[in-house]
CSV table of C-alpha atoms in Angstrom, one decimal:
chain,number,residue,atom,x,y,z
I,173,MET,CA,-42.2,33.8,13.4
I,174,SER,CA,-39.1,32.6,11.5
I,175,LYS,CA,-37.0,35.1,9.4
I,176,GLU,CA,-38.0,33.2,6.3
I,177,GLU,CA,-41.7,33.6,7.0
I,178,HIS,CA,-41.2,37.3,8.0
I,179,LEU,CA,-39.4,37.9,4.6
I,180,ALA,CA,-42.0,36.0,2.7
I,181,LYS,CA,-44.9,38.1,4.2
I,182,ASN,CA,-43.0,41.3,3.5
I,183,ILE,CA,-42.3,40.4,-0.1
I,184,PHE,CA,-46.0,39.7,-0.6
I,185,GLU,CA,-46.8,43.1,0.9
I,186,HIS,CA,-44.5,44.9,-1.5
I,187,ILE,CA,-45.6,43.0,-4.7
I,188,GLY,CA,-49.3,43.6,-4.4
I,189,GLY,CA,-50.3,40.5,-2.4
I,190,LYS,CA,-50.6,36.8,-3.1
I,191,GLN,CA,-53.2,37.4,-5.7
I,192,ASN,CA,-50.7,39.3,-7.9
I,193,THR,CA,-48.6,36.2,-8.6
I,194,ASN,CA,-48.9,33.4,-11.2
I,195,LYS,CA,-46.0,31.3,-10.0
I,196,ILE,CA,-43.3,31.3,-7.4
I,197,TYR,CA,-40.1,29.3,-7.7
I,198,ASN,CA,-36.4,29.7,-7.1
I,199,CYS,CA,-32.9,29.1,-8.3
I,200,MET,CA,-29.8,28.8,-6.1
I,201,THR,CA,-29.8,32.5,-5.0
I,202,ARG,CA,-33.0,34.0,-6.2
I,203,ILE,CA,-36.7,33.9,-5.6
I,204,ARG,CA,-38.5,34.1,-9.0
I,205,ILE,CA,-42.0,35.4,-9.1
I,206,ASP,CA,-44.2,35.6,-12.2
I,207,ILE,CA,-46.1,38.9,-11.7
I,208,LYS,CA,-49.6,39.6,-13.1
I,209,ASP,CA,-49.5,43.4,-12.7
I,210,PHE,CA,-46.1,45.2,-12.3
I,211,GLN,CA,-48.0,48.4,-11.5
I,212,ALA,CA,-48.8,47.0,-8.1
I,213,VAL,CA,-45.2,46.2,-7.3
I,214,ASN,CA,-43.3,48.6,-5.0
I,215,LEU,CA,-39.7,48.1,-6.2
I,216,SER,CA,-38.3,50.8,-3.9
I,217,ALA,CA,-39.7,49.2,-0.8
I,218,LEU,CA,-38.4,45.7,-1.9
I,219,GLU,CA,-34.9,47.1,-2.4
I,220,GLU,CA,-34.9,48.5,1.2
I,221,GLU,CA,-36.3,45.3,2.8
I,222,GLU,CA,-33.7,43.7,5.1
I,223,GLY,CA,-32.5,40.3,3.7
I,224,ILE,CA,-33.0,41.3,0.0
I,225,LEU,CA,-29.7,41.7,-1.7
I,226,GLY,CA,-30.9,42.8,-5.2
I,227,ILE,CA,-33.8,43.0,-7.6
I,228,VAL,CA,-33.8,42.0,-11.3
I,229,LYS,CA,-37.0,42.8,-13.3
I,230,ASP,CA,-37.2,40.7,-16.5
I,231,ASP,CA,-40.3,41.0,-18.6
I,232,ASN,CA,-43.1,39.5,-16.5
I,233,THR,CA,-40.7,37.9,-13.9
I,234,LEU,CA,-39.4,39.5,-10.8
I,235,GLN,CA,-36.1,38.0,-9.5
I,236,ILE,CA,-35.4,38.7,-5.8
I,237,VAL,CA,-31.8,38.0,-4.8
I,238,VAL,CA,-31.6,36.7,-1.2
I,239,GLY,CA,-28.6,34.3,-1.3
I,240,PRO,CA,-28.0,30.6,-1.3
I,241,GLY,CA,-30.0,28.3,0.9
I,242,ILE,CA,-32.5,30.9,1.9
I,243,SER,CA,-34.0,31.3,-1.6
I,244,GLN,CA,-35.5,27.8,-1.4
I,245,LYS,CA,-36.9,28.3,2.1
I,246,VAL,CA,-38.5,31.7,1.4
I,247,ALA,CA,-40.0,30.4,-1.9
I,248,ASP,CA,-41.4,27.4,0.0
I,249,LYS,CA,-42.8,29.6,2.6
I,250,MET,CA,-44.4,32.0,0.1
I,251,ASN,CA,-46.1,29.0,-1.7
I,252,GLU,CA,-47.3,27.7,1.7
I,253,LEU,CA,-48.8,31.1,2.6
I,254,SER,CA,-50.5,31.3,-0.8
I,255,GLY,CA,-51.8,27.8,-0.5
I,256,ILE,CA,-50.5,26.7,-3.9
I,257,SER,CA,-47.9,23.9,-4.2
I,258,HIS,CA,-46.1,24.8,-7.3
I,259,THR,CA,-42.6,25.6,-6.1
I,260,GLU,CA,-39.7,24.2,-8.2
I,261,ARG,CA,-36.0,24.8,-7.9
I,262,VAL,CA,-34.0,25.8,-11.0
I,263,ASP,CA,-30.4,24.6,-10.4
I,264,GLU,CA,-28.9,27.7,-11.8
I,265,ASN,CA,-26.5,29.9,-9.9
I,266,LEU,CA,-26.6,33.4,-11.4
I,267,ASP,CA,-24.7,34.8,-8.4
I,268,PRO,CA,-21.9,32.3,-7.8
I,269,HIS,CA,-19.9,34.4,-5.3
I,270,LEU,CA,-22.9,35.8,-3.4
I,271,THR,CA,-22.2,36.5,0.3
I,272,SER,CA,-24.3,38.3,2.9
I,273,ASN,CA,-23.0,41.5,1.3
I,274,ARG,CA,-23.1,42.0,-2.5
I,275,SER,CA,-19.8,42.3,-4.3
I,276,ARG,CA,-19.3,45.5,-6.2
I,277,ALA,CA,-19.4,43.6,-9.5
I,278,GLU,CA,-22.7,41.9,-8.8
I,279,GLU,CA,-24.2,45.2,-7.6
I,280,ILE,CA,-23.3,47.0,-10.7
I,281,ALA,CA,-24.1,44.1,-13.0
I,282,ASN,CA,-27.6,43.8,-11.6
I,283,GLN,CA,-28.2,47.6,-11.7
I,284,ASN,CA,-27.0,47.9,-15.3
I,285,LYS,CA,-28.9,44.8,-16.4
I,286,LYS,CA,-32.1,46.2,-14.8
I,287,THR,CA,-31.6,49.6,-16.4
I,288,TYR,CA,-30.9,48.1,-19.8
I,289,LYS,CA,-34.0,45.9,-19.7
I,290,GLU,CA,-36.2,48.7,-18.4
I,291,ASN,CA,-35.1,50.9,-21.4
I,292,ASN,CA,-35.8,48.1,-23.9
I,293,LYS,CA,-39.4,47.0,-24.2
I,294,PRO,CA,-39.9,43.3,-24.4
I,295,SER,CA,-40.8,42.0,-27.8
I,296,TYR,CA,-42.8,38.9,-28.8
I,297,PHE,CA,-39.5,37.3,-29.9
I,298,LYS,CA,-37.8,37.9,-26.6
I,299,SER,CA,-40.9,36.5,-24.8
I,300,PHE,CA,-40.6,33.4,-27.0
I,301,THR,CA,-36.9,32.9,-26.1
I,302,SER,CA,-37.7,33.4,-22.5
I,303,THR,CA,-40.3,30.7,-22.7
I,304,ILE,CA,-37.8,28.3,-24.4
I,305,ALA,CA,-35.4,29.0,-21.6
I,306,SER,CA,-38.0,28.2,-19.0
I,307,VAL,CA,-38.4,24.7,-20.6
I,308,PHE,CA,-34.7,23.9,-20.7
I,309,VAL,CA,-33.0,25.6,-17.7
I,310,PRO,CA,-34.2,23.0,-15.2
I,311,LEU,CA,-32.6,20.3,-17.3
I,312,ILE,CA,-29.1,21.9,-17.5
I,313,PRO,CA,-27.7,20.0,-14.5
I,314,ALA,CA,-28.9,16.8,-16.1
I,315,PHE,CA,-27.3,17.7,-19.4
I,316,VAL,CA,-24.0,18.5,-17.6
I,317,GLY,CA,-23.9,15.4,-15.4
I,318,ALA,CA,-25.1,12.9,-18.1
I,319,GLY,CA,-22.8,14.5,-20.7
I,320,ILE,CA,-19.7,14.2,-18.5
I,321,ILE,CA,-20.5,10.6,-17.7
I,322,GLY,CA,-21.0,9.9,-21.4
I,323,GLY,CA,-17.7,11.6,-22.2
I,324,ILE,CA,-15.9,9.3,-19.6
I,325,ALA,CA,-17.5,6.3,-21.3
I,326,SER,CA,-16.3,7.4,-24.7
I,327,VAL,CA,-12.7,7.9,-23.4
I,328,PHE,CA,-12.8,4.3,-21.9
I,329,GLN,CA,-14.2,3.0,-25.1
I,330,ASN,CA,-11.5,4.7,-27.2
I,331,LEU,CA,-8.8,3.3,-25.0
I,332,ILE,CA,-10.3,-0.2,-25.3
I,333,THR,CA,-10.4,0.1,-29.1
I,334,ALA,CA,-6.8,1.3,-29.1
I,335,GLY,CA,-5.8,-1.8,-27.0
I,336,ASN,CA,-4.7,0.3,-24.0
I,337,LEU,CA,-7.5,-1.2,-21.8
I,338,ASP,CA,-8.7,-4.7,-21.5
I,339,ALA,CA,-12.2,-5.1,-23.0
I,340,ALA,CA,-13.1,-7.9,-20.7
I,341,THR,CA,-12.3,-5.8,-17.6
I,342,TRP,CA,-13.4,-2.4,-18.7
I,343,GLY,CA,-16.3,-3.3,-21.1
I,344,SER,CA,-18.8,-3.6,-18.2
I,345,ALA,CA,-17.7,-0.2,-16.9
I,346,VAL,CA,-18.4,1.4,-20.2
I,347,THR,CA,-21.9,-0.3,-20.4
I,348,ILE,CA,-22.8,0.9,-16.9
I,349,LEU,CA,-21.7,4.5,-17.6
I,350,ASN,CA,-23.7,4.5,-20.9
I,351,ILE,CA,-26.8,3.2,-19.1
I,352,ILE,CA,-26.6,6.1,-16.6
I,353,LYS,CA,-26.1,8.6,-19.5
I,354,ASN,CA,-29.0,7.1,-21.4
I,355,GLY,CA,-31.3,7.7,-18.4
I,356,LEU,CA,-31.4,11.2,-19.8
I,357,PHE,CA,-30.8,11.0,-23.5
I,358,ALA,CA,-32.9,7.9,-24.3
I,359,TYR,CA,-36.0,9.6,-22.8
I,360,LEU,CA,-35.1,13.2,-23.3
I,361,ASN,CA,-38.3,14.0,-25.2
I,362,ILE,CA,-40.5,13.0,-22.2
I,363,TYR,CA,-38.6,15.2,-19.8
I,364,VAL,CA,-38.9,18.1,-22.2
I,365,GLY,CA,-42.6,17.4,-22.7
I,366,ILE,CA,-43.3,17.5,-19.0
I,367,ASN,CA,-41.3,20.8,-18.6
I,368,ALA,CA,-43.0,22.3,-21.6
I,369,ALA,CA,-46.4,21.4,-20.2
I,370,LYS,CA,-45.6,23.3,-17.0
I,371,VAL,CA,-44.5,26.4,-19.1
I,372,PHE,CA,-47.4,26.3,-21.6
I,373,GLY,CA,-50.1,25.6,-19.0
I,374,ALA,CA,-51.0,22.0,-20.0
I,375,THR,CA,-51.3,18.9,-17.8
I,376,GLU,CA,-47.7,17.7,-17.1
I,377,GLY,CA,-48.5,14.0,-17.4
I,378,LEU,CA,-50.2,14.6,-20.7
I,379,GLY,CA,-47.3,16.6,-21.9
I,380,GLY,CA,-45.0,13.6,-21.1
I,381,ILE,CA,-47.3,11.2,-23.0
I,382,VAL,CA,-47.5,13.5,-26.1
I,383,ALA,CA,-43.7,13.7,-26.1
I,384,GLY,CA,-43.5,10.0,-25.8
I,385,ILE,CA,-45.7,9.5,-28.8
I,386,ILE,CA,-42.7,10.6,-31.0
I,387,TYR,CA,-40.9,7.4,-30.1
I,388,LEU,CA,-43.6,5.5,-32.0
I,389,THR,CA,-43.6,2.7,-29.4
I,390,GLY,CA,-45.4,-0.4,-30.8
I,391,MET,CA,-44.8,0.4,-34.4
I,392,THR,CA,-43.0,-2.6,-36.2
I,393,PRO,CA,-40.7,-2.4,-39.2
I,394,GLU,CA,-43.1,-4.9,-40.9
I,395,ASN,CA,-46.1,-2.5,-40.6
I,396,PRO,CA,-44.7,1.0,-40.4
I,397,LEU,CA,-46.8,4.2,-40.3
I,398,LYS,CA,-46.2,6.3,-43.4
I,399,ASN,CA,-45.2,10.0,-43.8
I,400,ILE,CA,-48.3,11.5,-45.4
I,401,PHE,CA,-46.2,13.9,-47.4
I,402,THR,CA,-43.5,11.6,-48.8
I,403,GLY,CA,-45.0,8.1,-48.4
I,404,GLN,CA,-41.8,6.9,-46.6
I,405,PRO,CA,-42.0,5.2,-43.3
I,406,LEU,CA,-41.9,7.4,-40.2
I,407,ALA,CA,-38.8,7.0,-38.1
I,408,PRO,CA,-39.1,6.8,-34.2
I,409,GLY,CA,-37.9,10.1,-32.8
I,410,GLN,CA,-38.5,12.0,-36.0
I,411,GLY,CA,-39.0,15.7,-35.3
I,412,GLY,CA,-37.2,15.5,-31.9
I,413,ILE,CA,-37.3,18.3,-29.5
I,414,ILE,CA,-38.8,20.8,-32.0
I,415,GLY,CA,-41.7,18.4,-32.5
I,416,VAL,CA,-42.2,18.0,-28.8
I,417,LEU,CA,-42.4,21.7,-28.2
I,418,LEU,CA,-44.9,22.1,-31.0
I,419,ALA,CA,-47.0,19.1,-29.9
I,420,VAL,CA,-47.2,20.2,-26.2
I,421,PHE,CA,-48.0,23.8,-27.2
I,422,LEU,CA,-50.9,22.4,-29.3
I,423,LEU,CA,-51.9,20.3,-26.3
I,424,SER,CA,-52.1,23.3,-24.1
I,425,ILE,CA,-54.5,25.0,-26.6
I,426,VAL,CA,-56.7,21.9,-27.0
I,427,GLU,CA,-57.0,21.3,-23.2
I,428,LYS,CA,-57.9,24.9,-22.5
I,429,GLN,CA,-60.6,24.9,-25.3
I,430,LEU,CA,-62.1,21.7,-24.2
I,431,ARG,CA,-62.5,22.9,-20.6
I,432,LYS,CA,-64.6,25.8,-21.8
I,433,PHE,CA,-67.5,23.5,-22.6
I,434,VAL,CA,-66.8,20.1,-21.0
I,435,PRO,CA,-68.9,19.8,-17.8
I,436,ASN,CA,-66.9,19.6,-14.6
I,437,SER,CA,-68.3,16.2,-13.7
I,438,LEU,CA,-66.9,14.8,-17.0
I,439,ASP,CA,-63.7,16.8,-17.2
I,440,ILE,CA,-61.4,14.1,-15.7
I,441,ILE,CA,-62.6,11.6,-18.3
I,442,VAL,CA,-63.4,13.6,-21.4
I,443,THR,CA,-60.7,16.3,-21.5
I,444,PRO,CA,-57.5,14.1,-21.2
I,445,THR,CA,-59.0,11.4,-23.6
I,446,LEU,CA,-59.9,13.9,-26.3
I,447,SER,CA,-56.8,15.9,-25.8
I,448,LEU,CA,-54.5,12.9,-26.2
I,449,LEU,CA,-56.4,11.5,-29.2
I,450,THR,CA,-56.6,14.8,-31.0
I,451,VAL,CA,-53.0,15.9,-30.4
I,452,GLY,CA,-51.6,12.3,-30.7
I,453,LEU,CA,-53.0,12.0,-34.2
I,454,MET,CA,-51.7,15.4,-35.2
I,455,THR,CA,-48.3,14.6,-33.7
I,456,ILE,CA,-48.0,11.4,-35.7
I,457,PHE,CA,-49.2,12.5,-39.0
I,458,LEU,CA,-48.5,16.3,-39.2
I,459,ILE,CA,-46.0,17.4,-36.5
I,460,MET,CA,-43.5,14.5,-36.8
I,461,PRO,CA,-43.1,14.9,-40.6
I,462,ILE,CA,-43.0,18.7,-40.5
I,463,ALA,CA,-40.8,19.0,-37.4
I,464,GLY,CA,-38.5,16.2,-38.8
I,465,TRP,CA,-38.0,18.2,-41.9
I,466,VAL,CA,-37.3,21.4,-40.0
I,467,SER,CA,-34.9,19.7,-37.5
I,468,ALA,CA,-33.0,17.9,-40.3
I,469,GLY,CA,-32.7,21.2,-42.2
I,470,LEU,CA,-31.5,23.2,-39.2
I,471,VAL,CA,-28.8,20.6,-38.3
I,472,GLY,CA,-27.8,20.3,-41.9
I,473,VAL,CA,-27.5,24.1,-42.4
I,474,VAL,CA,-25.4,24.6,-39.2
I,475,ASN,CA,-23.1,21.7,-40.1
I,476,TRP,CA,-22.8,23.0,-43.6
I,477,VAL,CA,-21.9,26.5,-42.4
I,478,LEU,CA,-19.3,25.2,-40.0
I,479,ASN,CA,-17.8,22.7,-42.5
I,480,VAL,CA,-17.8,24.9,-45.6
I,481,GLY,CA,-17.2,28.3,-43.9
I,482,GLY,CA,-14.6,27.0,-41.6
I,483,ALA,CA,-12.6,29.8,-39.9
I,484,PHE,CA,-14.8,32.5,-41.5
I,485,SER,CA,-18.0,31.0,-40.2
I,486,GLY,CA,-16.4,30.5,-36.8
I,487,PHE,CA,-15.4,34.2,-36.7
I,488,ILE,CA,-18.9,35.4,-37.6
I,489,LEU,CA,-20.6,33.1,-35.0
I,490,GLY,CA,-18.1,33.8,-32.3
I,491,ALA,CA,-18.2,37.6,-32.8
I,492,PHE,CA,-22.0,38.0,-33.0
I,493,PHE,CA,-23.0,35.6,-30.2
I,494,LEU,CA,-22.3,38.1,-27.3
I,495,PRO,CA,-24.9,40.6,-28.6
I,496,LEU,CA,-27.4,37.7,-28.6
I,497,VAL,CA,-26.6,37.0,-25.0
I,498,MET,CA,-27.0,40.7,-24.2
I,499,PHE,CA,-30.5,40.7,-25.8
I,500,GLY,CA,-31.4,37.4,-24.2
I,501,LEU,CA,-31.9,35.8,-27.6
I,502,HIS,CA,-29.3,33.0,-27.2
I,503,GLN,CA,-31.9,30.6,-25.6
I,504,ILE,CA,-33.5,30.0,-29.0
I,505,LEU,CA,-30.4,28.0,-30.0
I,506,THR,CA,-31.0,25.4,-27.2
I,507,PRO,CA,-33.3,23.1,-29.3
I,508,ILE,CA,-30.7,23.3,-32.2
I,509,HIS,CA,-27.9,22.1,-29.8
I,510,ILE,CA,-30.0,19.2,-28.6
I,511,GLU,CA,-31.0,18.2,-32.1
I,512,MET,CA,-27.4,18.2,-33.2
I,513,ILE,CA,-26.5,16.0,-30.2
I,514,ASN,CA,-29.4,13.6,-31.0
I,515,ALA,CA,-28.4,13.5,-34.7
I,516,THR,CA,-24.6,13.3,-34.5
I,517,GLY,CA,-23.7,12.7,-30.8
I,518,ALA,CA,-22.3,16.3,-30.3
I,519,THR,CA,-23.1,19.9,-31.0
I,520,GLN,CA,-20.3,21.6,-33.0
I,521,LEU,CA,-22.0,24.9,-32.6
I,522,LEU,CA,-21.6,25.3,-28.8
I,523,PRO,CA,-17.7,25.2,-28.7
I,524,VAL,CA,-17.6,28.0,-31.4
I,525,LEU,CA,-20.2,30.2,-29.6
I,526,ALA,CA,-18.4,29.6,-26.2
I,527,MET,CA,-15.5,31.7,-27.6
I,528,ALA,CA,-17.6,34.9,-27.1
I,529,GLY,CA,-17.2,34.6,-23.3
I,530,ALA,CA,-13.5,34.0,-23.7
I,531,GLY,CA,-13.2,37.2,-25.7
I,532,GLN,CA,-14.7,39.0,-22.8
I,533,VAL,CA,-12.2,37.5,-20.4
I,534,GLY,CA,-9.3,38.8,-22.6
I,535,ALA,CA,-10.9,42.2,-22.8
I,536,ALA,CA,-11.3,42.4,-19.0
I,537,LEU,CA,-7.6,41.4,-18.5
I,538,ALA,CA,-6.6,44.3,-20.8
I,539,LEU,CA,-8.7,46.7,-18.9
I,540,TRP,CA,-7.2,45.5,-15.7
I,541,LEU,CA,-3.7,46.1,-16.9
I,542,LYS,CA,-4.3,49.4,-18.6
I,543,CYS,CA,-6.7,50.9,-16.1
I,544,ARG,CA,-4.8,49.7,-13.0
I,545,ARG,CA,-4.9,53.2,-11.5
I,546,ASN,CA,-8.7,53.0,-11.4
I,547,GLY,CA,-9.1,50.9,-8.3
I,548,GLN,CA,-12.9,50.8,-8.5
I,549,LEU,CA,-12.9,49.3,-12.0
I,550,VAL,CA,-10.1,46.9,-11.1
I,551,ASN,CA,-12.0,45.6,-8.1
I,552,ILE,CA,-15.1,45.0,-10.3
I,553,ILE,CA,-13.0,43.1,-12.8
I,554,LYS,CA,-11.5,41.0,-10.0
I,555,GLY,CA,-15.0,40.0,-8.9
I,556,SER,CA,-16.2,39.2,-12.4
I,557,LEU,CA,-13.2,37.4,-14.0
I,558,PRO,CA,-13.4,34.0,-12.1
I,559,VAL,CA,-17.0,33.3,-13.1
I,560,GLY,CA,-16.3,34.7,-16.6
I,561,ILE,CA,-13.5,32.1,-17.1
I,562,LEU,CA,-16.0,29.4,-16.0
I,563,GLY,CA,-18.4,30.6,-18.7
I,564,ILE,CA,-20.8,32.8,-16.7
I,565,GLY,CA,-20.7,36.0,-18.7
I,566,GLU,CA,-23.3,38.3,-17.2
I,567,PRO,CA,-21.1,40.0,-14.6
I,568,LEU,CA,-18.5,40.9,-17.2
I,569,ILE,CA,-21.2,42.0,-19.7
I,570,TYR,CA,-23.3,44.2,-17.4
I,571,ALA,CA,-20.6,45.4,-14.9
I,572,VAL,CA,-17.5,45.9,-17.1
I,573,THR,CA,-17.6,45.8,-21.0
I,574,LEU,CA,-21.1,47.0,-21.9
I,575,PRO,CA,-21.1,50.1,-19.6
I,576,LEU,CA,-17.7,51.2,-21.1
I,577,GLY,CA,-18.9,50.7,-24.7
I,578,ARG,CA,-15.8,50.0,-26.8
I,579,PRO,CA,-14.5,47.1,-24.7
I,580,PHE,CA,-17.8,45.3,-25.5
I,581,ILE,CA,-17.0,45.5,-29.3
I,582,THR,CA,-13.4,44.5,-28.8
I,583,ALA,CA,-14.5,41.5,-26.7
I,584,CYS,CA,-16.7,40.5,-29.6
I,585,ILE,CA,-13.7,40.6,-31.9
I,586,GLY,CA,-11.8,38.4,-29.5
I,587,GLY,CA,-14.7,35.9,-29.5
I,588,GLY,CA,-14.6,36.0,-33.3
I,589,ILE,CA,-10.9,35.1,-33.3
I,590,GLY,CA,-11.4,32.2,-31.0
I,591,GLY,CA,-14.4,31.1,-33.1
I,592,ALA,CA,-12.2,31.2,-36.2
I,593,VAL,CA,-9.6,28.9,-34.6
I,594,VAL,CA,-12.2,26.4,-33.5
I,595,GLY,CA,-14.1,26.6,-36.9
I,596,GLY,CA,-10.8,26.3,-38.8
I,597,ILE,CA,-9.8,23.2,-37.0
I,598,GLY,CA,-13.3,21.8,-37.5
I,599,SER,CA,-15.3,18.9,-36.0
I,600,VAL,CA,-15.0,20.2,-32.4
I,601,GLY,CA,-18.2,19.2,-30.7
I,602,ALA,CA,-19.7,19.1,-27.2
I,603,THR,CA,-21.6,16.1,-25.9
I,604,ALA,CA,-24.0,18.2,-23.8
I,605,ILE,CA,-25.1,21.8,-23.2
I,606,GLY,CA,-24.8,23.8,-20.1
I,607,PRO,CA,-21.4,25.3,-19.2
I,608,SER,CA,-19.0,27.1,-21.5
I,609,GLY,CA,-15.6,28.6,-20.9
I,610,VAL,CA,-13.1,26.3,-19.1
I,611,ALA,CA,-16.1,24.3,-17.6
I,612,LEU,CA,-16.9,23.0,-21.1
I,613,ILE,CA,-13.6,21.2,-21.6
I,614,PRO,CA,-14.7,17.8,-20.0
I,615,LEU,CA,-17.7,17.8,-22.4
I,616,ILE,CA,-15.7,18.1,-25.6
I,617,ALA,CA,-16.2,15.0,-27.8
I,618,ASP,CA,-13.8,12.6,-29.4
I,619,GLY,CA,-10.8,13.8,-27.4
I,620,LYS,CA,-10.6,17.1,-29.3
I,621,TRP,CA,-10.4,19.2,-26.1
I,622,MET,CA,-7.0,20.5,-27.1
I,623,ALA,CA,-8.5,22.2,-30.1
I,624,TYR,CA,-11.1,23.8,-27.9
I,625,VAL,CA,-8.4,25.0,-25.5
I,626,LEU,CA,-6.5,26.5,-28.4
I,627,GLY,CA,-9.7,28.4,-29.3
I,628,LEU,CA,-10.0,29.7,-25.7
I,629,LEU,CA,-6.4,30.9,-25.7
I,630,ALA,CA,-6.9,32.6,-29.1
I,631,ALA,CA,-10.0,34.3,-27.8
I,632,TYR,CA,-8.3,35.4,-24.6
I,633,ALA,CA,-5.4,36.8,-26.7
I,634,GLY,CA,-7.6,38.4,-29.3
I,635,GLY,CA,-9.9,40.1,-26.8
I,636,PHE,CA,-6.8,41.3,-24.9
I,637,ALA,CA,-5.0,42.7,-27.9
I,638,ALA,CA,-8.0,44.4,-29.5
I,639,THR,CA,-9.0,46.0,-26.2
I,640,TYR,CA,-5.5,47.0,-25.1
I,641,PHE,CA,-4.8,48.8,-28.3
I,642,PHE,CA,-8.2,50.0,-29.4
I,643,GLY,CA,-10.8,49.5,-26.8
I,644,VAL,CA,-9.9,51.3,-23.6
I,645,PRO,CA,-11.7,54.6,-23.0
I,646,LYS,CA,-9.4,57.3,-21.7
I,647,GLU,CA,-11.8,58.2,-18.9
I,648,ALA,CA,-11.6,54.6,-17.6
I,649,GLN,CA,-7.9,55.0,-17.0
I,650,HIS,CA,-8.4,57.7,-14.4
I,651,ALA,CA,-8.6,56.8,-10.7
I,652,ASP,CA,-12.1,56.0,-9.5
I,653,SER,CA,-13.8,57.2,-12.7
I,654,PHE,CA,-16.1,54.2,-13.0
I,655,SER,CA,-19.3,54.7,-11.0
I,656,LYS,CA,-21.9,52.3,-9.9
I,657,ASN,CA,-24.5,54.1,-12.1
I,658,ALA,CA,-22.4,54.0,-15.3
I,659,LYS,CA,-24.8,54.3,-18.2
I,660,ILE,CA,-24.9,51.5,-20.8
I,661,THR,CA,-23.5,52.7,-24.1
I,662,GLY,CA,-22.6,51.3,-27.5
């Protein structure tokens, strides 16, 4: 028996058996299991199991940290043992420096995150944001890759326009890069529809078709379909991602209801046909107009706030984003980012919100300097800072600033200062979503990366100054006063 099979069987034993799972999949370092009944899960036995490096319990999902490479193999083996082929791989690395032994920062971050979430009962809104995250997380690598390629194409095009590059020589290169980029963005609705169908429990192929309806393929300008509320012609793509999510959610309901009374012998014919016809008509004549109005309103409001509020709006958004991340509510913004990219080519919201993580970096640097006698805390900061600079904030949140209380608040102030700089400069957008921190620089649109870098530096400096002078608890300055089981405060 291979070690992967041995670990898979032992995990099943400790989680209440194969029958206690709805879904098993994985990310780079973790096996993710949707649990039916957490009462049947023996967390203590799981934590003691050889090969398991950590446990994170999140609402109805159990995340088992086993390390890179092995997470895919164990998830595959568990699905093989359960007889269900539904494994997928989420290309998300929540433990970027994971080795065979957990670092101190990761250990404390996982423990504090677990404690925090166990002490805060999940709400319907948090469940909703978790569902939204499940739809979009698998697409993040695509957003990053296609966004960077599109950014390179824009740089070349700008150089051609300025006369620095020969159009005859470089024009084809720009066309090729844009074709690759549009492999995602031109058909994004369909990818989201398929993922949403997985999450909502609808048939994946039907989810893709319902999402594709929004493109209104086959409609001609000479004979357009009319918006039943305004009488104006419907526009292909109207409603965007928000419309796709609504339509596929409705599809999941219709499918489930039809299967309650359609005979098994007719299900393959009747259910998909009636589902597509019913949801398709509602998508065209109800969802597209309503979602189009909502999408345009959200994008308009965000742009108005950033353009009119300037530095003040940037400060508020940058300062209050970190608490959203802490509560897991930031995922609700993903459809707004995508709609802004669809409407204007870039999201001006993301660079401002990215300042929150930079404020944490500044706060951690201040703690490192002022608490240098506390070797335990300094080692934790050393392990958390590199990924924090790259825009992965969880280690700093749950292992450093949040357990100490005041540094979390001063980190938010630093994020607000960075947001004020970016908002004050204005029109700083990102061509794709995914990374933040330094990793977002290649995705900044229209060559305004220097404005984004100035925001990062301001957030670093603001978080550092606010924490150094006002945010360092006296007890944290003493040697080895920061324990693994530090309680979350403030």
